[in-house]
Structures are given as C-alpha cells and as structure tokens.
Amino acid sequence: MAAIPQKPQLEQVDPPRSPRETLPTMYDLPSEFPEEPGLPDVFHDLQPQLLSRTLRLRGYGRDRYFTASDLNIYYDVHHPIWHKRPDWFLAVNVPPLYEGRDLRNSYVVWQEGEHPFVIVELLSPGTQAEDLGRFGQAQSPETTEASPTTSNGNGLIPAPPTNRANREIPPGKLEAYEQYLRVPHYFVYSRYTGQLRYFKLAGGSYQEQALNDGNPIAWIADLGLGLGIWEGEFEGIQARWLRWCDRAGNWFLTDTEQAEQQAAQERAERAQVEQQVNQERLAREQAEQQAEQERQAREQAEAQLLQAAQNLLATGMTLEQIAQVLNLSEAQIQMLQS
C-alpha cells in the first residue's frame, strides 16, 4: 500500500492554483485502509453488483456515469487524506474511466469535478451508528457537545463546520455526505430488518422521506428511476435485495436476466415457428389423405356402377337402356363394350 501523504502546504500565489494542480491525485491517495472497522460479507459483495447491473439512467449515456462499491472517496481539499468508503455510490457527468483512460484507484472529488449523486450504505452492526448518524437510535458524534447543533423543526441537526481547515477530527459518514459532499440522495438498507430509509438533501440538510411500508420504493425524480426492495434470487441466493425500477414499479433486469429473457423469447419464437411448420405439414398430410380417400371412393363407386351395368346387360337389356337407367357416360359405355 502506498504511503499516506501528509497534509500539503498549499502555496499562496496570485492567482491561486487550483486543487487539481496542488493536491494529491488518485495515483497518490491509497485505495484502502486495512485498519478501518467492518469487513464486507457476501451480501456487501453481491448487493452492489445488483445495483450496478440493474441501473438504467434516463438521459445519461454509459460514458457519462460511474458506479463503484467499497472505493475510497476523498472529499476535503483542506484534509486530503480524509475519506469515506460507501458500500455503493453513483456519480453522474463523469466517465467510467478516470480521465477517460484508466481504472480508478479511488475517487478524488477535486480531480473528478463531480460529487457522488447517490450513495447507498448497507447496515451492519459495526457501521450502523456512523451510517445513520443523528437518525439512528444511539447518540453519534454528530450530536455530542463537541459538535454544536441547531434546530430545523425536525429535531437537532449539526451546525455546518465554520472552519473546516482548522478541524482535525474527520466527520462521520452522515455529516460528510450531507455537509461536505452534498450528496442529493442517501439510502440506508438493513438486510436484517428489511428496512429501506431514504434521506434527501433539502435546505442544506438531510430530510428523511416517507416510504410505503407495504411497497417501499423511493422515487428519484431527477434521475427518472426508483429504488425498492425486491425479493428474489440473485446469483443463486434467495433474499430481499435493493433493486432499481421504473415509475410503475417494474424491476430493471440485469445483463444476465436480459440475455436469459432474450434466449427464452428466441426459444419461444423457434417453438412457434416449428409448431406452425408442423401444423402446415399436418394440414398437407390431411389434405392428401382426404384426396386419396375421395379418389378411392370415386373408384369404388365407379366399379359398383359398372358391375351393376354388367348385371343388367346379362339380363338382356341393351346398352342404350342400361345407360339411360344408370345414367352412364359414353366412356363407361365403351368400357362395357370392351
């Protein structure tokens, strides 16, 4: 792991140089800190995959958004080693590759030029207090005496830091997402309780949005998609998963599900074609069989008619009389004469 860079001494020049020039880059800042608490479990591995693989953004081409899980986000120019590592996040108006050419080691906001637009945290016992902050049951660092609070009518909220440059203690996740990164949409999900909570940035602070208990789907209007709880099988595991959907609640498919659906549709189309071919073949066979039966019936009727004519001829009737009685054709009379 690369050595952790020390806080740089920013040069005072006129005009001042941009953070993009003076601060560490993605290549300088480490991608992980082994001493951090909380080891991802299998759910923390699979759930972000499902979020990325079902994401369908209206108005954004694949070259204009980036998703990642368990990737360090460096967010404060005054403290360039401060970082948070969301379980999953989405950034829009940035390419999938760093500067369009390289995989990211980390997400450095002063290099990217865009903050995350959506963050999803998956609750675990070791991270729940920090993920929920003041919205959790237990008191968190954001609501201690060390962090002055103000009231907004919905309970106490932390006052924005007045001098970030002089602050030495990193903020908790909720405070970082709310006051530093200004993430518009923050979701917290517990697979243990099956509860999804949605916090939307409004008026400078997060306001929790009410969700339908029976069908908890959060609609993100500025992205044109919803996030809800889907119960089903993903990667062979039956569970309650977070999944993207449309306005009507129709779940978006993964690439694998799309391929399976297309394959099933192609199989159904082939089966339909085969059924139609079989039906046409059966119809031809039935028509041929009916024609053969009609031919045999005609031959049998003709043979019976000729036999009757011969019987009448044996009684001494003339051909003219027999032809008149049996309504024989000239060809049939000629057969009697032969």
GROMACS .gro file of N, CA, C and O in nm, residues 173-240:
model
  272
  173LYS      N    1  -1.988   0.962   0.866
  173LYS     CA    2  -2.036   0.944   0.729
  173LYS      C    3  -2.151   1.038   0.695
  173LYS      O    4  -2.151   1.106   0.592
  174LEU      N    5  -2.251   1.041   0.782
  174LEU     CA    6  -2.369   1.122   0.752
  174LEU      C    7  -2.331   1.268   0.735
  174LEU      O    8  -2.374   1.335   0.641
  175GLU      N    9  -2.246   1.318   0.825
  175GLU     CA   10  -2.204   1.458   0.816
  175GLU      C   11  -2.122   1.482   0.690
  175GLU      O   12  -2.138   1.584   0.622
  176ALA      N   13  -2.034   1.388   0.656
  176ALA     CA   14  -1.951   1.403   0.535
  176ALA      C   15  -2.038   1.405   0.410
  176ALA      O   16  -2.019   1.487   0.320
  177TYR      N   17  -2.136   1.313   0.404
  177TYR     CA   18  -2.222   1.306   0.286
  177TYR      C   19  -2.310   1.430   0.275
  177TYR      O   20  -2.338   1.479   0.165
  178GLU      N   21  -2.355   1.479   0.391
  178GLU     CA   22  -2.450   1.590   0.394
  178GLU      C   23  -2.383   1.725   0.376
  178GLU      O   24  -2.429   1.808   0.295
  179GLN      N   25  -2.275   1.751   0.450
  179GLN     CA   26  -2.219   1.885   0.458
  179GLN      C   27  -2.093   1.905   0.373
  179GLN      O   28  -2.062   2.018   0.336
  180TYR      N   29  -2.023   1.799   0.344
  180TYR     CA   30  -1.901   1.811   0.264
  180TYR      C   31  -1.926   1.772   0.118
  180TYR      O   32  -1.895   1.848   0.027
  181LEU      N   33  -1.983   1.654   0.098
  181LEU     CA   34  -2.006   1.606  -0.037
  181LEU      C   35  -2.139   1.654  -0.094
  181LEU      O   36  -2.158   1.652  -0.216
  182ARG      N   37  -2.232   1.692  -0.008
  182ARG     CA   38  -2.363   1.741  -0.052
  182ARG      C   39  -2.431   1.640  -0.146
  182ARG      O   40  -2.482   1.676  -0.252
  183VAL      N   41  -2.430   1.514  -0.106
  183VAL     CA   42  -2.490   1.407  -0.187
  183VAL      C   43  -2.641   1.424  -0.185
  183VAL      O   44  -2.703   1.418  -0.078
  184PRO      N   45  -2.706   1.441  -0.300
  184PRO     CA   46  -2.850   1.469  -0.300
  184PRO      C   47  -2.936   1.354  -0.247
  184PRO      O   48  -3.040   1.378  -0.186
  185HIS      N   49  -2.893   1.229  -0.269
  185HIS     CA   50  -2.978   1.115  -0.234
  185HIS      C   51  -2.894   1.012  -0.157
  185HIS      O   52  -2.798   0.958  -0.210
  186TYR      N   53  -2.935   0.987  -0.033
  186TYR     CA   54  -2.862   0.895   0.054
  186TYR      C   55  -2.959   0.786   0.102
  186TYR      O   56  -3.065   0.816   0.157
  187PHE      N   57  -2.921   0.660   0.078
  187PHE     CA   58  -3.005   0.546   0.117
  187PHE      C   59  -2.932   0.458   0.217
  187PHE      O   60  -2.810   0.439   0.206
  188VAL      N   61  -3.007   0.406   0.311
  188VAL     CA   62  -2.954   0.311   0.409
  188VAL      C   63  -3.047   0.190   0.411
  188VAL      O   64  -3.169   0.205   0.424
  189TYR      N   65  -2.989   0.071   0.400
  189TYR     CA   66  -3.071  -0.051   0.394
  189TYR      C   67  -3.016  -0.155   0.491
  189TYR      O   68  -2.895  -0.178   0.497
  190SER      N   69  -3.107  -0.216   0.565
  190SER     CA   70  -3.071  -0.325   0.656
  190SER      C   71  -3.131  -0.454   0.605
  190SER      O   72  -3.254  -0.467   0.596
  191ARG      N   73  -3.048  -0.549   0.571
  191ARG     CA   74  -3.100  -0.678   0.527
  191ARG      C   75  -3.153  -0.760   0.644
  191ARG      O   76  -3.226  -0.857   0.625
  192TYR      N   77  -3.117  -0.720   0.764
  192TYR     CA   78  -3.165  -0.792   0.883
  192TYR      C   79  -3.311  -0.759   0.912
  192TYR      O   80  -3.389  -0.846   0.950
  193THR      N   81  -3.348  -0.633   0.896
  193THR     CA   82  -3.486  -0.591   0.922
  193THR      C   83  -3.565  -0.572   0.794
  193THR      O   84  -3.687  -0.559   0.798
  194GLY      N   85  -3.497  -0.569   0.679
  194GLY     CA   86  -3.565  -0.543   0.553
  194GLY      C   87  -3.614  -0.400   0.540
  194GLY      O   88  -3.706  -0.373   0.464
  195GLN      N   89  -3.552  -0.307   0.613
  195GLN     CA   90  -3.596  -0.167   0.611
  195GLN      C   91  -3.506  -0.083   0.521
  195GLN      O   92  -3.384  -0.087   0.531
  196LEU      N   93  -3.570  -0.008   0.433
  196LEU     CA   94  -3.500   0.089   0.347
  196LEU      C   95  -3.536   0.229   0.395
  196LEU      O   96  -3.652   0.261   0.414
  197ARG      N   97  -3.432   0.312   0.414
  197ARG     CA   98  -3.453   0.450   0.456
  197ARG      C   99  -3.389   0.543   0.353
  197ARG      O  100  -3.279   0.518   0.305
  198TYR      N  101  -3.462   0.650   0.322
  198TYR     CA  102  -3.421   0.743   0.216
  198TYR      C  103  -3.408   0.882   0.274
  198TYR      O  104  -3.503   0.936   0.331
  199PHE      N  105  -3.289   0.941   0.259
  199PHE     CA  106  -3.261   1.076   0.308
  199PHE      C  107  -3.228   1.164   0.188
  199PHE      O  108  -3.134   1.137   0.113
  200LYS      N  109  -3.307   1.269   0.174
  200LYS     CA  110  -3.292   1.360   0.060
  200LYS      C  111  -3.242   1.495   0.109
  200LYS      O  112  -3.290   1.549   0.208
  201LEU      N  113  -3.142   1.548   0.038
  201LEU     CA  114  -3.085   1.676   0.076
  201LEU      C  115  -3.182   1.788   0.039
  201LEU      O  116  -3.220   1.805  -0.077
  202ALA      N  117  -3.224   1.862   0.139
  202ALA     CA  118  -3.319   1.972   0.118
  202ALA      C  119  -3.288   2.082   0.217
  202ALA      O  120  -3.279   2.058   0.337
  203GLY      N  121  -3.272   2.203   0.167
  203GLY     CA  122  -3.244   2.316   0.255
  203GLY      C  123  -3.113   2.302   0.330
  203GLY      O  124  -3.101   2.353   0.442
  204GLY      N  125  -3.017   2.233   0.273
  204GLY     CA  126  -2.885   2.222   0.335
  204GLY      C  127  -2.869   2.105   0.430
  204GLY      O  128  -2.761   2.088   0.487
  205SER      N  129  -2.974   2.026   0.453
  205SER     CA  130  -2.962   1.912   0.544
  205SER      C  131  -3.049   1.798   0.493
  205SER      O  132  -3.141   1.817   0.412
  206TYR      N  133  -3.021   1.679   0.544
  206TYR     CA  134  -3.099   1.562   0.503
  206TYR      C  135  -3.235   1.562   0.572
  206TYR      O  136  -3.246   1.585   0.692
  207GLN      N  137  -3.337   1.533   0.491
  207GLN     CA  138  -3.472   1.514   0.542
  207GLN      C  139  -3.513   1.372   0.504
  207GLN      O  140  -3.507   1.334   0.386
  208GLU      N  141  -3.557   1.291   0.603
  208GLU     CA  142  -3.597   1.155   0.572
  208GLU      C  143  -3.731   1.156   0.499
  208GLU      O  144  -3.825   1.224   0.539
  209GLN      N  145  -3.739   1.078   0.392
  209GLN     CA  146  -3.858   1.070   0.309
  209GLN      C  147  -3.941   0.948   0.351
  209GLN      O  148  -3.887   0.839   0.371
  210ALA      N  149  -4.069   0.967   0.361
  210ALA     CA  150  -4.159   0.858   0.400
  210ALA      C  151  -4.174   0.761   0.284
  210ALA      O  152  -4.191   0.801   0.168
  211LEU      N  153  -4.166   0.631   0.315
  211LEU     CA  154  -4.184   0.526   0.216
  211LEU      C  155  -4.301   0.438   0.255
  211LEU      O  156  -4.331   0.421   0.374
  212ASN      N  157  -4.366   0.381   0.157
  212ASN     CA  158  -4.478   0.291   0.180
  212ASN      C  159  -4.427   0.162   0.244
  212ASN      O  160  -4.340   0.095   0.189
  213ASP      N  161  -4.480   0.128   0.362
  213ASP     CA  162  -4.433   0.008   0.431
  213ASP      C  163  -4.458  -0.119   0.349
  213ASP      O  164  -4.375  -0.209   0.346
  214GLY      N  165  -4.572  -0.124   0.281
  214GLY     CA  166  -4.604  -0.243   0.204
  214GLY      C  167  -4.525  -0.255   0.075
  214GLY      O  168  -4.497  -0.365   0.028
  215ASN      N  169  -4.489  -0.141   0.016
  215ASN     CA  170  -4.416  -0.140  -0.111
  215ASN      C  171  -4.314  -0.026  -0.107
  215ASN      O  172  -4.333   0.078  -0.170
  216PRO      N  173  -4.205  -0.044  -0.030
  216PRO     CA  174  -4.111   0.066  -0.010
  216PRO      C  175  -4.025   0.094  -0.132
  216PRO      O  176  -3.917   0.038  -0.151
  217ILE      N  177  -4.073   0.184  -0.218
  217ILE     CA  178  -3.997   0.226  -0.336
  217ILE      C  179  -3.974   0.377  -0.328
  217ILE      O  180  -4.069   0.455  -0.314
  218ALA      N  181  -3.848   0.416  -0.335
  218ALA     CA  182  -3.812   0.558  -0.333
  218ALA      C  183  -3.794   0.605  -0.476
  218ALA      O  184  -3.717   0.547  -0.552
  219TRP      N  185  -3.866   0.710  -0.513
  219TRP     CA  186  -3.858   0.763  -0.649
  219TRP      C  187  -3.763   0.881  -0.654
  219TRP      O  188  -3.776   0.977  -0.579
  220ILE      N  189  -3.663   0.873  -0.743
  220ILE     CA  190  -3.566   0.981  -0.763
  220ILE      C  191  -3.605   1.051  -0.892
  220ILE      O  192  -3.571   1.006  -1.003
  221ALA      N  193  -3.675   1.162  -0.880
  221ALA     CA  194  -3.734   1.228  -0.996
  221ALA      C  195  -3.626   1.279  -1.092
  221ALA      O  196  -3.643   1.270  -1.214
  222ASP      N  197  -3.517   1.336  -1.038
  222ASP     CA  198  -3.417   1.395  -1.128
  222ASP      C  199  -3.335   1.290  -1.201
  222ASP      O  200  -3.258   1.324  -1.292
  223LEU      N  201  -3.348   1.162  -1.166
  223LEU     CA  202  -3.284   1.054  -1.241
  223LEU      C  203  -3.386   0.970  -1.317
  223LEU      O  204  -3.349   0.890  -1.402
  224GLY      N  205  -3.513   0.986  -1.282
  224GLY     CA  206  -3.616   0.911  -1.351
  224GLY      C  207  -3.612   0.762  -1.322
  224GLY      O  208  -3.640   0.681  -1.411
  225LEU      N  209  -3.584   0.726  -1.197
  225LEU     CA  210  -3.584   0.584  -1.160
  225LEU      C  211  -3.613   0.571  -1.011
  225LEU      O  212  -3.599   0.666  -0.934
  226GLY      N  213  -3.656   0.450  -0.974
  226GLY     CA  214  -3.688   0.423  -0.835
  226GLY      C  215  -3.598   0.316  -0.779
  226GLY      O  216  -3.540   0.235  -0.852
  227LEU      N  217  -3.589   0.315  -0.647
  227LEU     CA  218  -3.512   0.213  -0.575
  227LEU      C  219  -3.604   0.149  -0.473
  227LEU      O  220  -3.667   0.217  -0.392
  228GLY      N  221  -3.615   0.016  -0.479
  228GLY     CA  222  -3.703  -0.054  -0.388
  228GLY      C  223  -3.646  -0.188  -0.346
  228GLY      O  224  -3.534  -0.224  -0.382
  229ILE      N  225  -3.725  -0.260  -0.268
  229ILE     CA  226  -3.685  -0.391  -0.216
  229ILE      C  227  -3.752  -0.498  -0.300
  229ILE      O  228  -3.874  -0.504  -0.310
  230TRP      N  229  -3.670  -0.581  -0.360
  230TRP     CA  230  -3.717  -0.691  -0.445
  230TRP      C  231  -3.680  -0.823  -0.379
  230TRP      O  232  -3.566  -0.843  -0.336
  231GLU      N  233  -3.776  -0.911  -0.367
  231GLU     CA  234  -3.750  -1.043  -0.310
  231GLU      C  235  -3.739  -1.143  -0.423
  231GLU      O  236  -3.833  -1.165  -0.499
  232GLY      N  237  -3.622  -1.204  -0.435
  232GLY     CA  238  -3.599  -1.298  -0.543
  232GLY      C  239  -3.460  -1.357  -0.534
  232GLY      O  240  -3.390  -1.341  -0.434
  233GLU      N  241  -3.422  -1.424  -0.642
  233GLU     CA  242  -3.294  -1.495  -0.644
  233GLU      C  243  -3.194  -1.419  -0.730
  233GLU      O  244  -3.221  -1.387  -0.846
  234PHE      N  245  -3.079  -1.389  -0.673
  234PHE     CA  246  -2.969  -1.326  -0.745
  234PHE      C  247  -2.842  -1.405  -0.718
  234PHE      O  248  -2.808  -1.431  -0.604
  235GLU      N  249  -2.776  -1.445  -0.826
  235GLU     CA  250  -2.655  -1.527  -0.817
  235GLU      C  251  -2.679  -1.651  -0.732
  235GLU      O  252  -2.595  -1.691  -0.651
  236GLY      N  253  -2.798  -1.711  -0.748
  236GLY     CA  254  -2.830  -1.835  -0.679
  236GLY      C  255  -2.871  -1.819  -0.534
  236GLY      O  256  -2.888  -1.919  -0.464
  237ILE      N  257  -2.888  -1.695  -0.487
  237ILE     CA  258  -2.923  -1.670  -0.346
  237ILE      C  259  -3.058  -1.601  -0.338
  237ILE      O  260  -3.078  -1.494  -0.397
  238GLN      N  261  -3.149  -1.662  -0.266
  238GLN     CA  262  -3.282  -1.605  -0.244
  238GLN      C  263  -3.277  -1.509  -0.126
  238GLN      O  264  -3.238  -1.548  -0.015
  239ALA      N  265  -3.315  -1.384  -0.147
  239ALA     CA  266  -3.308  -1.285  -0.040
  239ALA      C  267  -3.391  -1.163  -0.079
  239ALA      O  268  -3.451  -1.158  -0.187
  240ARG      N  269  -3.392  -1.064   0.011
  240ARG     CA  270  -3.453  -0.935  -0.020
  240ARG      C  271  -3.341  -0.840  -0.058
  240ARG      O  272  -3.254  -0.807   0.023
   0.00000   0.00000   0.00000
